[in-house]
Short mmCIF file of C-alpha atoms in Angstrom, two decimals:
data_model
loop_
_atom_site.label_atom_id
_atom_site.label_comp_id
_atom_site.label_asym_id
_atom_site.label_seq_id
_atom_site.Cartn_x
_atom_site.Cartn_y
_atom_site.Cartn_z
CA UNK A 20 58.24 71.15 -55.99
CA UNK A 21 61.30 69.73 -54.22
CA UNK A 22 60.40 71.59 -51.02
CA UNK A 23 56.99 69.95 -51.04
CA UNK A 24 58.33 66.52 -51.96
CA UNK A 25 61.86 65.95 -50.64
CA UNK A 26 62.21 62.72 -52.65
CA UNK A 27 61.58 64.33 -56.05
CA UNK A 28 65.35 64.68 -56.80
CA UNK A 29 65.74 61.01 -55.86
CA UNK A 30 63.08 60.00 -58.38
CA UNK A 31 64.45 62.22 -61.16
CA UNK A 32 67.92 60.71 -60.83
CA UNK A 33 66.59 57.13 -60.73
CA UNK A 34 67.10 56.20 -64.41
CA UNK A 35 70.66 57.58 -64.40
CA UNK A 36 71.52 55.64 -61.24
CA UNK A 37 70.02 52.46 -62.68
CA UNK A 38 72.07 52.70 -65.85
CA UNK A 39 75.29 53.38 -63.96
CA UNK A 40 74.66 50.48 -61.58
CA UNK A 41 73.95 48.22 -64.55
CA UNK A 42 77.17 49.25 -66.28
CA UNK A 43 79.14 48.53 -63.11
CA UNK A 44 77.45 45.17 -62.60
CA UNK A 45 75.85 46.31 -59.32
CA UNK A 46 72.16 46.33 -60.24
CA UNK A 47 71.28 43.18 -58.30
CA UNK A 48 70.95 42.36 -54.57
CA UNK A 49 73.93 39.99 -54.54
CA UNK A 50 76.30 39.89 -51.59
CA UNK A 51 79.93 40.86 -52.23
CA UNK A 52 82.77 40.35 -49.80
CA UNK A 53 84.17 43.86 -50.40
CA UNK A 54 80.92 45.53 -49.42
CA UNK A 55 80.20 43.15 -46.53
CA UNK A 56 83.61 44.04 -45.11
CA UNK A 57 82.88 47.76 -45.37
CA UNK A 58 79.53 47.25 -43.63
CA UNK A 59 81.30 45.35 -40.85
CA UNK A 60 83.87 48.13 -40.51
CA UNK A 61 81.09 50.72 -40.31
CA UNK A 62 79.39 48.73 -37.54
CA UNK A 63 82.60 48.44 -35.52
CA UNK A 64 83.56 52.06 -36.15
CA UNK A 65 80.24 53.40 -34.86
CA UNK A 66 79.38 50.57 -32.44
CA UNK A 67 76.04 50.30 -34.26
CA UNK A 68 74.29 46.93 -34.50
CA UNK A 69 73.09 47.42 -38.09
CA UNK A 70 75.14 48.58 -41.10
CA UNK A 71 74.67 48.40 -44.86
CA UNK A 72 76.27 49.32 -48.17
CA UNK A 73 73.12 50.12 -50.08
CA UNK A 74 72.91 50.60 -53.87
CA UNK A 75 69.64 52.18 -55.01
CA UNK A 76 68.21 51.94 -58.52
CA UNK A 77 65.01 53.54 -59.76
CA UNK A 78 63.01 50.55 -58.53
CA UNK A 79 64.73 49.01 -55.50
CA UNK A 80 67.39 49.13 -52.83
CA UNK A 81 70.09 46.45 -52.89
CA UNK A 82 72.13 45.72 -49.77
CA UNK A 83 75.22 44.22 -51.39
CA UNK A 84 77.06 44.88 -48.13
CA UNK A 85 75.40 44.10 -44.80
CA UNK A 86 76.14 43.68 -41.12
CA UNK A 87 73.19 42.58 -38.99
CA UNK A 88 72.89 41.42 -35.39
CA UNK A 89 72.37 37.73 -34.72
CA UNK A 90 71.04 37.98 -31.15
CA UNK A 91 74.03 35.85 -30.17
CA UNK A 92 76.42 36.49 -27.25
CA UNK A 93 79.22 36.10 -29.79
CA UNK A 94 78.01 39.05 -31.86
CA UNK A 95 80.87 41.50 -32.29
CA UNK A 96 78.97 44.75 -31.62
CA UNK A 97 78.04 45.82 -28.11
CA UNK A 98 74.64 47.53 -28.16
CA UNK A 99 75.19 48.83 -24.60
CA UNK A 100 71.88 47.82 -23.19
CA UNK A 101 69.84 48.93 -26.20
CA UNK A 102 68.97 45.34 -26.90
CA UNK A 103 68.31 43.49 -30.13
CA UNK A 104 64.55 43.18 -30.60
CA UNK A 105 64.82 40.02 -32.70
CA UNK A 106 67.24 38.00 -34.78
CA UNK A 107 67.95 39.89 -38.02
CA UNK A 108 70.42 37.37 -39.43
CA UNK A 109 67.94 36.36 -42.15
CA UNK A 110 67.12 39.94 -43.16
CA UNK A 111 66.80 40.14 -46.94
CA UNK A 112 69.18 42.11 -49.14
CA UNK A 113 66.50 43.96 -51.07
CA UNK A 114 63.85 46.58 -50.25
CA UNK A 115 61.43 48.85 -52.17
CA UNK A 116 62.98 51.93 -53.71
CA UNK A 117 61.60 54.53 -51.30
CA UNK A 118 61.74 52.42 -48.14
CA UNK A 119 63.55 53.79 -45.10
CA UNK A 120 65.84 56.80 -44.84
CA UNK A 121 68.50 56.10 -47.50
CA UNK A 122 66.48 57.64 -50.39
CA UNK A 123 66.57 60.96 -48.52
CA UNK A 124 70.38 60.78 -48.40
CA UNK A 125 70.49 60.22 -52.16
CA UNK A 126 68.02 63.05 -52.77
CA UNK A 127 70.03 65.49 -50.62
CA UNK A 128 73.46 64.24 -51.75
CA UNK A 129 74.46 64.85 -48.14
CA UNK A 130 74.86 62.98 -44.87
CA UNK A 131 71.70 62.46 -42.84
CA UNK A 132 72.03 62.05 -39.06
CA UNK A 133 68.89 61.19 -37.11
CA UNK A 134 69.76 61.06 -33.42
CA UNK A 135 66.23 60.05 -32.46
CA UNK A 136 63.78 59.34 -35.25
CA UNK A 137 60.89 60.29 -32.97
CA UNK A 138 62.15 63.89 -32.92
CA UNK A 139 61.46 64.23 -36.66
CA UNK A 140 57.74 64.12 -37.54
CA UNK A 141 58.34 63.27 -41.22
CA UNK A 142 60.56 60.30 -40.29
CA UNK A 143 58.72 59.03 -37.21
CA UNK A 144 56.18 57.09 -39.26
CA UNK A 145 58.75 55.58 -41.66
CA UNK A 146 58.21 51.83 -42.20
CA UNK A 147 61.80 51.21 -41.09
CA UNK A 148 60.83 52.31 -37.58
CA UNK A 149 57.92 49.92 -37.38
CA UNK A 150 59.53 46.99 -39.20
CA UNK A 151 62.94 46.97 -37.50
CA UNK A 152 62.40 49.19 -34.46
CA UNK A 153 65.11 51.60 -35.66
CA UNK A 154 65.42 54.71 -33.49
CA UNK A 155 68.60 56.35 -34.81
CA UNK A 156 70.22 56.44 -38.24
CA UNK A 157 73.33 57.81 -39.96
CA UNK A 158 73.51 57.63 -43.75
CA UNK A 159 76.42 58.80 -45.93
CA UNK A 160 76.04 59.29 -49.70
CA UNK A 161 77.97 56.68 -51.69
CA UNK A 162 79.58 58.43 -54.65
CA UNK A 163 81.32 56.64 -57.48
CA UNK A 164 84.57 57.84 -59.03
CA UNK A 165 82.63 60.12 -61.40
CA UNK A 166 80.76 61.92 -58.62
CA UNK A 167 77.43 60.17 -59.14
CA UNK A 168 75.52 59.08 -56.03
CA UNK A 169 74.84 55.34 -56.24
CA UNK A 170 73.35 54.82 -52.78
CA UNK A 171 74.56 55.00 -49.19
CA UNK A 172 76.75 53.53 -46.52
CA UNK A 173 74.55 53.63 -43.46
CA UNK A 174 74.37 52.52 -39.84
CA UNK A 175 71.38 52.33 -37.51
CA UNK A 176 70.65 51.62 -33.87
CA UNK A 177 67.63 50.42 -31.92
CA UNK A 178 67.98 53.21 -29.38
CA UNK A 179 68.41 56.99 -29.59
CA UNK A 180 72.02 58.14 -29.78
CA UNK A 181 74.08 61.11 -30.85
CA UNK A 182 76.16 60.77 -34.01
CA UNK A 183 78.99 63.17 -33.20
CA UNK A 184 81.27 64.95 -35.68
CA UNK A 185 84.05 62.39 -35.28
CA UNK A 186 81.75 59.50 -36.18
CA UNK A 187 80.23 61.40 -39.10
CA UNK A 188 83.66 62.34 -40.51
CA UNK A 189 84.91 58.77 -40.09
CA UNK A 190 81.90 57.42 -41.97
CA UNK A 191 82.59 59.84 -44.81
CA UNK A 192 86.20 58.69 -44.99
CA UNK A 193 85.19 55.02 -44.93
CA UNK A 194 82.62 55.55 -47.68
CA UNK A 195 85.16 57.37 -49.86
CA UNK A 196 87.41 54.30 -49.87
CA UNK A 197 84.90 52.53 -52.14
CA UNK A 198 85.64 54.92 -55.00
CA UNK A 199 88.71 52.82 -55.81
CA UNK A 200 86.39 49.80 -56.28
CA UNK A 201 84.33 51.70 -58.84
CA UNK A 202 87.46 52.99 -60.57
CA UNK A 203 88.73 49.41 -60.87
CA UNK A 204 85.43 48.30 -62.39
CA UNK A 205 85.62 51.12 -64.93
CA UNK A 206 89.17 50.06 -65.81
CA UNK A 207 88.05 46.49 -66.38
CA UNK A 208 85.15 47.71 -68.49
CA UNK A 209 87.62 49.61 -70.66
CA UNK A 210 89.60 46.40 -71.14
CA UNK A 211 86.41 44.60 -72.13
CA UNK A 212 85.64 47.33 -74.67
CA UNK A 213 89.04 46.73 -76.25
CA UNK A 214 88.17 43.05 -76.54
CA UNK A 215 84.77 43.89 -77.99
CA UNK A 216 86.47 46.09 -80.61
CA UNK A 217 88.13 42.91 -81.92
CA UNK A 218 84.72 41.22 -82.08
CA UNK A 219 83.27 44.10 -84.12
CA UNK A 220 85.19 43.00 -87.21
CA UNK A 221 84.23 39.32 -86.95
CA UNK A 222 82.30 37.84 -89.88
CA UNK A 223 80.02 35.78 -87.60
CA UNK A 224 77.40 36.89 -85.04
CA UNK A 225 78.59 37.28 -81.44
CA UNK A 226 76.67 38.43 -78.37
CA UNK A 227 77.50 38.57 -74.69
CA UNK A 228 74.69 38.47 -72.13
CA UNK A 229 74.58 38.74 -68.35
CA UNK A 230 72.64 36.82 -65.72
CA UNK A 231 69.63 34.51 -65.92
CA UNK A 232 67.60 37.20 -67.73
CA UNK A 233 70.34 37.40 -70.40
CA UNK A 234 70.69 41.17 -70.36
CA UNK A 235 72.50 42.15 -73.54
CA UNK A 236 75.94 43.52 -72.64
CA UNK A 237 77.34 43.43 -76.17
CA UNK A 238 76.48 42.42 -79.73
CA UNK A 239 78.78 42.82 -82.70
CA UNK A 240 77.78 44.31 -86.03
CA UNK A 241 77.17 40.92 -87.65
CA UNK A 242 74.81 39.90 -84.83
CA UNK A 243 72.63 42.95 -85.51
CA UNK A 244 72.71 42.49 -89.27
CA UNK A 245 71.75 38.83 -89.08
CA UNK A 246 69.31 38.59 -86.17
CA UNK A 247 68.23 42.16 -85.41
CA UNK A 248 69.43 45.06 -83.31
CA UNK A 249 68.63 45.19 -79.59
CA UNK A 250 69.32 47.96 -77.07
CA UNK A 251 72.18 47.42 -74.65
CA UNK A 252 71.03 46.03 -71.27
CA UNK A 253 67.68 44.92 -72.72
CA UNK A 254 66.48 41.36 -71.95
CA UNK A 255 67.83 39.62 -75.05
CA UNK A 256 65.23 36.83 -74.98
CA UNK A 257 62.46 39.39 -75.39
CA UNK A 258 64.35 41.55 -77.87
CA UNK A 259 65.32 38.63 -80.13
CA UNK A 260 62.22 36.38 -80.29
CA UNK A 261 63.42 34.66 -83.47
CA UNK A 262 66.39 33.17 -81.63
CA UNK A 263 64.19 32.19 -78.71
CA UNK A 264 61.79 30.30 -80.96
CA UNK A 265 64.51 28.01 -82.29
CA UNK A 266 65.95 27.19 -78.85
CA UNK A 267 69.00 29.44 -78.68
CA UNK A 268 68.06 30.89 -75.30
CA UNK A 269 67.29 27.47 -73.89
CA UNK A 270 70.84 26.50 -74.82
CA UNK A 271 72.09 29.66 -73.12
CA UNK A 272 70.07 28.78 -70.01
CA UNK A 273 71.66 25.34 -69.98
CA UNK A 274 75.18 26.76 -70.36
CA UNK A 275 74.68 29.19 -67.47
CA UNK A 276 73.08 26.59 -65.21
CA UNK A 277 75.61 23.82 -65.87
CA UNK A 278 78.67 26.02 -66.17
CA UNK A 279 79.65 24.22 -69.36
CA UNK A 280 79.47 25.11 -73.07
CA UNK A 281 76.27 24.07 -74.80
CA UNK A 282 76.10 23.55 -78.55
CA UNK A 283 72.99 23.87 -80.66
CA UNK A 284 74.15 21.89 -83.71
CA UNK A 285 71.67 22.97 -86.36
CA UNK A 286 68.78 25.42 -86.58
CA UNK A 287 67.24 27.00 -89.65
CA UNK A 288 66.76 30.75 -89.62
CA UNK A 289 65.99 33.51 -92.09
CA UNK A 290 68.62 36.15 -91.23
CA UNK A 291 67.89 39.75 -92.09
CA UNK A 292 71.01 39.96 -94.27
CA UNK A 293 70.09 37.00 -96.49
CA UNK A 294 67.31 36.43 -98.98
CA UNK A 295 67.12 32.73 -98.21
CA UNK A 296 66.94 30.66 -94.99
CA UNK A 297 70.24 29.39 -93.65
CA UNK A 298 71.35 26.68 -91.26
CA UNK A 299 73.31 27.84 -88.22
CA UNK A 300 75.06 26.19 -85.32
CA UNK A 301 75.29 28.06 -82.00
CA UNK A 302 77.99 27.68 -79.36
CA UNK A 303 76.93 29.06 -75.93
CA UNK A 304 79.83 29.38 -73.50
CA UNK A 305 79.44 30.49 -69.86
CA UNK A 306 81.75 33.38 -69.03
CA UNK A 307 83.42 34.20 -65.74
CA UNK A 308 86.00 36.89 -65.17
CA UNK A 309 88.17 35.16 -62.58
CA UNK A 310 89.13 31.52 -62.07
CA UNK A 311 86.77 29.93 -59.57
CA UNK A 312 84.24 32.78 -59.64
CA UNK A 313 80.61 31.96 -60.49
CA UNK A 314 79.53 32.15 -64.11
CA UNK A 315 77.55 35.31 -64.73
CA UNK A 316 77.45 35.68 -68.51
CA UNK A 317 77.07 33.69 -71.70
CA UNK A 318 79.08 34.23 -74.87
CA UNK A 319 77.01 33.06 -77.85
CA UNK A 320 78.67 32.57 -81.23
CA UNK A 321 76.67 31.65 -84.35
CA UNK A 322 78.22 29.95 -87.36
CA UNK A 323 76.63 29.39 -90.72
CA UNK A 324 76.73 25.76 -91.85
CA UNK A 325 76.82 26.92 -95.49
CA UNK A 326 80.61 26.66 -95.73
CA UNK A 327 81.30 30.32 -95.02
CA UNK A 328 84.92 30.98 -94.11
CA UNK A 329 85.55 32.29 -90.62
CA UNK A 330 89.29 32.03 -90.32
CA UNK A 331 91.28 29.44 -88.46
CA UNK A 332 89.26 29.28 -85.21
CA UNK A 333 86.21 27.09 -84.93
CA UNK A 334 83.45 28.31 -82.54
CA UNK A 335 84.63 26.16 -79.63
CA UNK A 336 88.24 27.32 -79.89
CA UNK A 337 87.15 30.92 -80.32
CA UNK A 338 84.91 30.76 -77.23
CA UNK A 339 87.67 29.13 -75.17
CA UNK A 340 90.10 31.88 -76.15
CA UNK A 341 87.62 34.56 -75.15
CA UNK A 342 86.95 32.82 -71.83
CA UNK A 343 90.68 32.90 -71.14
CA UNK A 344 90.85 36.61 -71.92
CA UNK A 345 88.03 37.35 -69.47
CA UNK A 346 89.71 35.38 -66.70
CA UNK A 347 92.95 37.28 -67.27
CA UNK A 348 91.11 40.54 -66.66
CA UNK A 349 90.24 39.55 -63.11
CA UNK A 350 86.92 40.30 -61.42
CA UNK A 351 84.68 42.75 -63.24
CA UNK A 352 81.03 43.43 -63.98
CA UNK A 353 80.22 39.73 -64.41
CA UNK A 354 81.83 38.79 -61.12
CA UNK A 355 79.79 37.69 -58.14
CA UNK A 356 82.29 37.76 -55.34
CA UNK A 357 80.62 36.07 -52.47
CA UNK A 358 81.96 36.35 -48.91
CA UNK A 359 85.29 34.62 -48.55
CA UNK A 360 86.34 34.99 -52.19
#
């Protein structure tokens, strides 16, 4: 089957790649300075006018690192007469999952060098050729520190050219340097898990969500007992409709948008672990993992107004302490390091 459809291995590995990218906080087409720098280095190393660090989930490609020509005399890459067909400075950072040549690199788990796309019948009609006038391409599989292929580091040119062994080896070495980035993210995730272990014993519901869709990164035992279990990485608003109906997710939206804690002072709910309705207050605190970085998550703490004892910390103090712990960890899966940070 694979011989008939070269992208079948790419499709089979899609769910595993998506989960790994989600765990690492890379399953979105957001620019990051680290990956933009690598794309720029790849462009200078190969003297190619187009370079990308491309993460590929089961559904889409995400160019979190990108170097594109600007059609400006000040552009740093000399295309040696090949010309820039048009200004690509506004090129988007997202593409369909099977667009272009990168999916073939992921499927093969090996470098793909196309000296002249027109010499390869199965690649000649690729949309990338028609959309961007690409004539040559070199893609290197981007492996994380566990050996899983997450995407590619690739360069392309608007004219035919030979990608010699020196260039190909240099691209492999450059791509391998990113494994330390993934190892760091795993280390920070381990630190977060230690923090979550403290939350597991709390007597009040706690959940941590990511992004505007509020993907559920963590929920402690009490959260599940009171408001229902939800799979990790599921959209929490859809998985917990009871909380949405009373305005909890609107408060979370406000906290994320404003970058300030939002309190929902009193809502009445019928928790699963109680025979009678109870009044709760919710504290929604935006979470960032480094001072000055954008807020990417929301820590939501629920407190019963029935006089239940929760220890010395009130919700606001508790949330502030957690926020401080996240900032001490440095940049991690909730970070959104834009260029220049």
